[in-house]
Coordinates of C-alpha atoms in Angstrom, one line a residue:
X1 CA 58.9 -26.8 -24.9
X2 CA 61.3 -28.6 -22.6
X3 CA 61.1 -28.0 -19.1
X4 CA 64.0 -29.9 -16.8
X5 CA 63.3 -31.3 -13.3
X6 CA 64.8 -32.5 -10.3
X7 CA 62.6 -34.5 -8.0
X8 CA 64.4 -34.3 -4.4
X9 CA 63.4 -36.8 -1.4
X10 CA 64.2 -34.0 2.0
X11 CA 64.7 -34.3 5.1
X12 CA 66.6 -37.6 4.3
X13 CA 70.3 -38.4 3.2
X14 CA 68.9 -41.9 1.6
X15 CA 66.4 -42.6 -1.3
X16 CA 62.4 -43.4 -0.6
X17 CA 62.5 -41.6 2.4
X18 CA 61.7 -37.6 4.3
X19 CA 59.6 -36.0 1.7
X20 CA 59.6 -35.6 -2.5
X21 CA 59.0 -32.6 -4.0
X22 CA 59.7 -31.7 -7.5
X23 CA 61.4 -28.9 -8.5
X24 CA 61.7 -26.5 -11.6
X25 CA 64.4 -24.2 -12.5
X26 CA 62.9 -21.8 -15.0
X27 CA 63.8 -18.6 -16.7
X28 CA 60.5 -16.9 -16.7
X29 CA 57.1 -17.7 -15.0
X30 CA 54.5 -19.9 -16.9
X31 CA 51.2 -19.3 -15.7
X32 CA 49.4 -19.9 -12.9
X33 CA 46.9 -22.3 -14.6
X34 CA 49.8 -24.5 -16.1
X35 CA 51.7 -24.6 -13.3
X36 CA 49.0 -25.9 -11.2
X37 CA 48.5 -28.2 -13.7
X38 CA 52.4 -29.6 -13.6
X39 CA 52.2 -30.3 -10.3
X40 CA 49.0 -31.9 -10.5
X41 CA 50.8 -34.2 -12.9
X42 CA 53.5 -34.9 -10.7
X43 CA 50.7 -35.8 -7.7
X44 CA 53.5 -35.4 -4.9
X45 CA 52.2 -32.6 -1.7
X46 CA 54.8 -30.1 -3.4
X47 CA 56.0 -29.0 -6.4
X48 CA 58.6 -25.8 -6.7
X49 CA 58.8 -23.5 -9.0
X50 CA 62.0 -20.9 -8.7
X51 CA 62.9 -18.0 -11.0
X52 CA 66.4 -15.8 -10.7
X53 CA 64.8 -12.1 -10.1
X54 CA 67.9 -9.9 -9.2
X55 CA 70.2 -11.1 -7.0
X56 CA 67.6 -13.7 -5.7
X57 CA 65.2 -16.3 -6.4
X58 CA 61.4 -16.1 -6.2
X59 CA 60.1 -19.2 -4.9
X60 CA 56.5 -20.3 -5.5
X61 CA 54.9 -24.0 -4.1
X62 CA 51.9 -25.8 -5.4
X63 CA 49.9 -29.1 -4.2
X64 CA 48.2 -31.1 -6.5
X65 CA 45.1 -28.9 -6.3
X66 CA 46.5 -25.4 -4.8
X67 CA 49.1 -22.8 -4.2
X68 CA 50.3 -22.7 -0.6
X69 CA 52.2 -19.5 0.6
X70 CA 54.9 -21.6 2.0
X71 CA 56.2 -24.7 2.4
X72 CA 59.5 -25.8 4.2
X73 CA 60.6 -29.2 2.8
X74 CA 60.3 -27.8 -1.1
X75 CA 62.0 -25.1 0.1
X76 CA 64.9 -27.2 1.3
X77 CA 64.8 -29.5 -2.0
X78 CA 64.8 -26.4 -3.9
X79 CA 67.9 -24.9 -2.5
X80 CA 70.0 -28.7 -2.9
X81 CA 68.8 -28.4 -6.3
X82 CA 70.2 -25.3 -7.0
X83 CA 73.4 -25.7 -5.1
X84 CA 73.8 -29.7 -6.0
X85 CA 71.9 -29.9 -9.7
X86 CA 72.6 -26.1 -11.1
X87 CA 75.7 -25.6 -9.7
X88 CA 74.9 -22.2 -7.6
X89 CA 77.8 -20.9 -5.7
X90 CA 78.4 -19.8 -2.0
X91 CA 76.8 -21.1 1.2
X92 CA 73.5 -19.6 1.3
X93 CA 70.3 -19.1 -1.3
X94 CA 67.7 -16.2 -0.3
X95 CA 64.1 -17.2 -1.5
X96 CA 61.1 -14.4 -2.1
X97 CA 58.4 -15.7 -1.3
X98 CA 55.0 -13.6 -0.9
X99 CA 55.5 -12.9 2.8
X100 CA 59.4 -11.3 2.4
X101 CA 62.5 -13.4 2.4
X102 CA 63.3 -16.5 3.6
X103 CA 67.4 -18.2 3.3
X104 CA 68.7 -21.8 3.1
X105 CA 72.4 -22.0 4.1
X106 CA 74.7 -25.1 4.4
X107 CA 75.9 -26.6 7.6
X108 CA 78.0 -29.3 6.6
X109 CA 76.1 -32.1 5.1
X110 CA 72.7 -30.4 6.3
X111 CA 70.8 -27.4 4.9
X112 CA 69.3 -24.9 7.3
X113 CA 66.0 -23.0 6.8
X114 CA 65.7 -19.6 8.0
X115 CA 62.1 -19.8 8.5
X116 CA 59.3 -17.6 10.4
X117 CA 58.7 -18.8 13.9
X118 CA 54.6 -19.2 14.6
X119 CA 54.0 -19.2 18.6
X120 CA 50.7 -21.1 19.3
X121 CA 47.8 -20.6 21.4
X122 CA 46.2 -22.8 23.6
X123 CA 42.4 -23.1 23.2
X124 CA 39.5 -25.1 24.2
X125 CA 39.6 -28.9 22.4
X126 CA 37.0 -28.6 19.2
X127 CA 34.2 -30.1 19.7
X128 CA 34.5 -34.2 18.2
X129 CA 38.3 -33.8 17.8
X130 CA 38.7 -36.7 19.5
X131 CA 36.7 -38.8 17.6
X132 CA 38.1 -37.1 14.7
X133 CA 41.7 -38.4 15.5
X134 CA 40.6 -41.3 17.6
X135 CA 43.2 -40.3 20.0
X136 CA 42.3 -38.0 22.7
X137 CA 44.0 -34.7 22.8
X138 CA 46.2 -33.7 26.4
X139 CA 46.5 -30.0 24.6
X140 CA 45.5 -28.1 21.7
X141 CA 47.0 -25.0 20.0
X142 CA 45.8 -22.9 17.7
X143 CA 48.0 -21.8 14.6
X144 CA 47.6 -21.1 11.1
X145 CA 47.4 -25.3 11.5
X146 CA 45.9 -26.8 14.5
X147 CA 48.3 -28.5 16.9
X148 CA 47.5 -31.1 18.6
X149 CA 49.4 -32.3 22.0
X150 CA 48.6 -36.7 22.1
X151 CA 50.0 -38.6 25.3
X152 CA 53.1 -40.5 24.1
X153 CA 55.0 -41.3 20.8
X154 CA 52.9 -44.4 20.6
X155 CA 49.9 -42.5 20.2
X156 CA 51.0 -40.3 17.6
X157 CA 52.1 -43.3 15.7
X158 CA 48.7 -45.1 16.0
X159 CA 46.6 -42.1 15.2
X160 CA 44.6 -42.7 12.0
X161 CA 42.0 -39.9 11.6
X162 CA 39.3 -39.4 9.7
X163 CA 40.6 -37.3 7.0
X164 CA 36.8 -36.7 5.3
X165 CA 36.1 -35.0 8.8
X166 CA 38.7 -33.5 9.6
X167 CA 39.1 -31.7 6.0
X168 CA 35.8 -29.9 7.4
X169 CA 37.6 -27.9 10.1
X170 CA 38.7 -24.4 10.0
X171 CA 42.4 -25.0 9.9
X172 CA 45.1 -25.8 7.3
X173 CA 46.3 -29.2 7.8
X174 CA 46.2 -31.0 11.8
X175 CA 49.6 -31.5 13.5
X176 CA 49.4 -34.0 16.2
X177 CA 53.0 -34.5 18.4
X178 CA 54.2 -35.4 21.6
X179 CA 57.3 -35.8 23.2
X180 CA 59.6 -38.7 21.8
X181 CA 61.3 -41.6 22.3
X182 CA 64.4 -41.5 20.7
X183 CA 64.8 -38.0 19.6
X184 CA 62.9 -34.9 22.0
X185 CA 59.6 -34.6 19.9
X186 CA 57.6 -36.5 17.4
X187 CA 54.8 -35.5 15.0
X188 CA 52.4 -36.0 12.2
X189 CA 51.1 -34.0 9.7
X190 CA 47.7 -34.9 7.9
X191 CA 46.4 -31.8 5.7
X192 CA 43.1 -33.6 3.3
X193 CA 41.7 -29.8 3.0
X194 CA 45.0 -29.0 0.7
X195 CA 44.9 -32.4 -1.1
X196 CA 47.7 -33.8 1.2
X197 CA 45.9 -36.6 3.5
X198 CA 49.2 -37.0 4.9
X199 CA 52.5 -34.8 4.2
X200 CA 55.7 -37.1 6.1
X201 CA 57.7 -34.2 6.7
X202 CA 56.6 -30.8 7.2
X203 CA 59.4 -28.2 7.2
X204 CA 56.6 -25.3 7.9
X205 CA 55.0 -27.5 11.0
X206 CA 58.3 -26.9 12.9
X207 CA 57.7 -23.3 13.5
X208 CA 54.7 -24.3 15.1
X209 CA 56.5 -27.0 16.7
X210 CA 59.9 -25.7 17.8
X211 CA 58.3 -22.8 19.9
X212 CA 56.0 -25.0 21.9
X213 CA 58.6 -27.9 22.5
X214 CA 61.0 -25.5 23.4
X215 CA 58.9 -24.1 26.3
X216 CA 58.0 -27.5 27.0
X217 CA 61.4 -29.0 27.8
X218 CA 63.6 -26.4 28.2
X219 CA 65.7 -26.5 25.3
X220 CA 67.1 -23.8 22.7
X221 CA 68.1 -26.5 20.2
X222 CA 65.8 -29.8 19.7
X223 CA 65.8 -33.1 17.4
X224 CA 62.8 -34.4 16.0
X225 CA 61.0 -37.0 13.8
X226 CA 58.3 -36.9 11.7
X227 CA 55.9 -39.1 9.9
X228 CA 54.2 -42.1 9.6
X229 CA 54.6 -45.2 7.5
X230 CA 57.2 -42.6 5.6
X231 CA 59.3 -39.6 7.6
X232 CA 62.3 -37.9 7.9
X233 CA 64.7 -36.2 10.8
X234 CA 64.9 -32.6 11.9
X235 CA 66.7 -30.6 13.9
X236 CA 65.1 -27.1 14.8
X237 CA 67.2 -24.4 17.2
X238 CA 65.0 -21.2 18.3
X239 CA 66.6 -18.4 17.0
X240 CA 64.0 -15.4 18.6
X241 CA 61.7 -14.4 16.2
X242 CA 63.0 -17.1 13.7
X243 CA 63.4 -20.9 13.8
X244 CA 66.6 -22.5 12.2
X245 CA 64.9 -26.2 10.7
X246 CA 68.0 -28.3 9.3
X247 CA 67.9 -31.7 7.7
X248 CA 69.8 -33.2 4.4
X249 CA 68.2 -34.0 1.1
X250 CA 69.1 -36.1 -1.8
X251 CA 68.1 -36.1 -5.3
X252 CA 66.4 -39.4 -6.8
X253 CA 65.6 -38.7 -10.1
X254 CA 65.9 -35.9 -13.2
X255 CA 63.7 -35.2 -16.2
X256 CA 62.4 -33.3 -18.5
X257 CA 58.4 -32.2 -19.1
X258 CA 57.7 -32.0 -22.3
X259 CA 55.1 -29.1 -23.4

């Protein structure tokens, strides 16, 4: 059996840059096990798997050692695969997912999630977070992943955590941000308890992100950066319940597995 791929590089409009996630067209599900065992091969912090049920597509996303129930950046590879690789028509995808529906329309030369937006709570600073991140923390935020407030850009940039330790706590994946330089926030994303130590850009992380920036400065719409050695652009508007998280993509290689 022959299974085509796309591997897509998002939140970038050049090669070796945002994030890669591989993505598979197929006609019918495999199985969980297999699945989990393609992307394993692949080794990248997503792979996506779509399937045409109805008039949309059921979207699914697996690291290289679980199934997460969701994931912005393969979601936005998946739809430029579809629209740029597959040739799907009109200006917008809808993708089932196991929490409802979620949409990827175009803007130009950007493609806009339609994404769930996650307001944070502020909560004491865990105890050895600190040393955890070797930063220390000006605010922390609990979310389905912890968010982490650091003093400047710099610091966000310098952090270099202990991922062993910080696999141990009771969240997700860590997000530590602060407000930017050059664009109005910055962040990082390191998620060791998922097999990811670090993902460079993290579509999801910006509905955790865009709701406490935008309090923070005032803004509806906001530009961001994330990453470390390896990121990618953003630009997140507040749209009520919803965040809108748009950013290009571009495809860097095609294959096929064989089975």
């Amino acid at each position: 059996m022959l299974l085509p791929f796309h591997q897509i590089d998002a939140f970038s409009d050049k090669p070796f840059a945002g994030n890669p996630a591989v993505v598979y067209r197929l006609e019918h599900w495999l199985e969980d096990g297999l699945m989990q065992q393609i992307a394993a091969e692949h080794n990248l912090a997503e792979t996506a798997f779509v399937v045409k049920e109805g008039i949309a597509w059921r979207i699914r996303w697996f690291t290289p050692t679980t199934e997460v129930p969701l994931c912005g950046h393969a979601t936005l590879a998946s739809a430029h695969a579809l629209f740029e690789c597959h040739g799907e028509p009109g200006e917008r995808i809808d993708f089932d997912y196991v929490d409802g529906t979620l949409s990827v329309g175009r803007e130009g030369d950007r493609l806009v999630l339609d994404f769930p937006c996650v307001q944070p709570t502020p909560i004491a600073t865990p105890r050895g977070l600190a040393e955890i991140l070797g930063q220390v923390p000006v605010a922390v935020l609990d979310a389905p992943q912890l968010l982490v407030v650091l003093e400047s850009a710099a610091a966000v940039r310098a952090c270099q955590p202990d991922l062993r330790a910080l696999a141990q706590l009771p969240w997700s994946a860590v997000i530590v941000t602060a407000k930017g330089e050059t664009v109005d926030f910055v962040s990082r994303n390191f998620a060791p308890a998922v097999g990811i130590d670090e993902d460079p850009v993290t579509g999801s992380a910006h509905c955790i992100l865009t709701p406490y920036w935008v309090q923070q400065l005032g803004k509806a719409e906001l530009s961001a950066y994330q990453g470390g050695a390896r990121g990618g652009f953003l630009w997140c508007r507040l749209n009520g319940e919803r965040v809108a998280i748009a950013g290009q993509a571009r495809v860097v290689s095609s294959g096929q597995l064989y089975l």
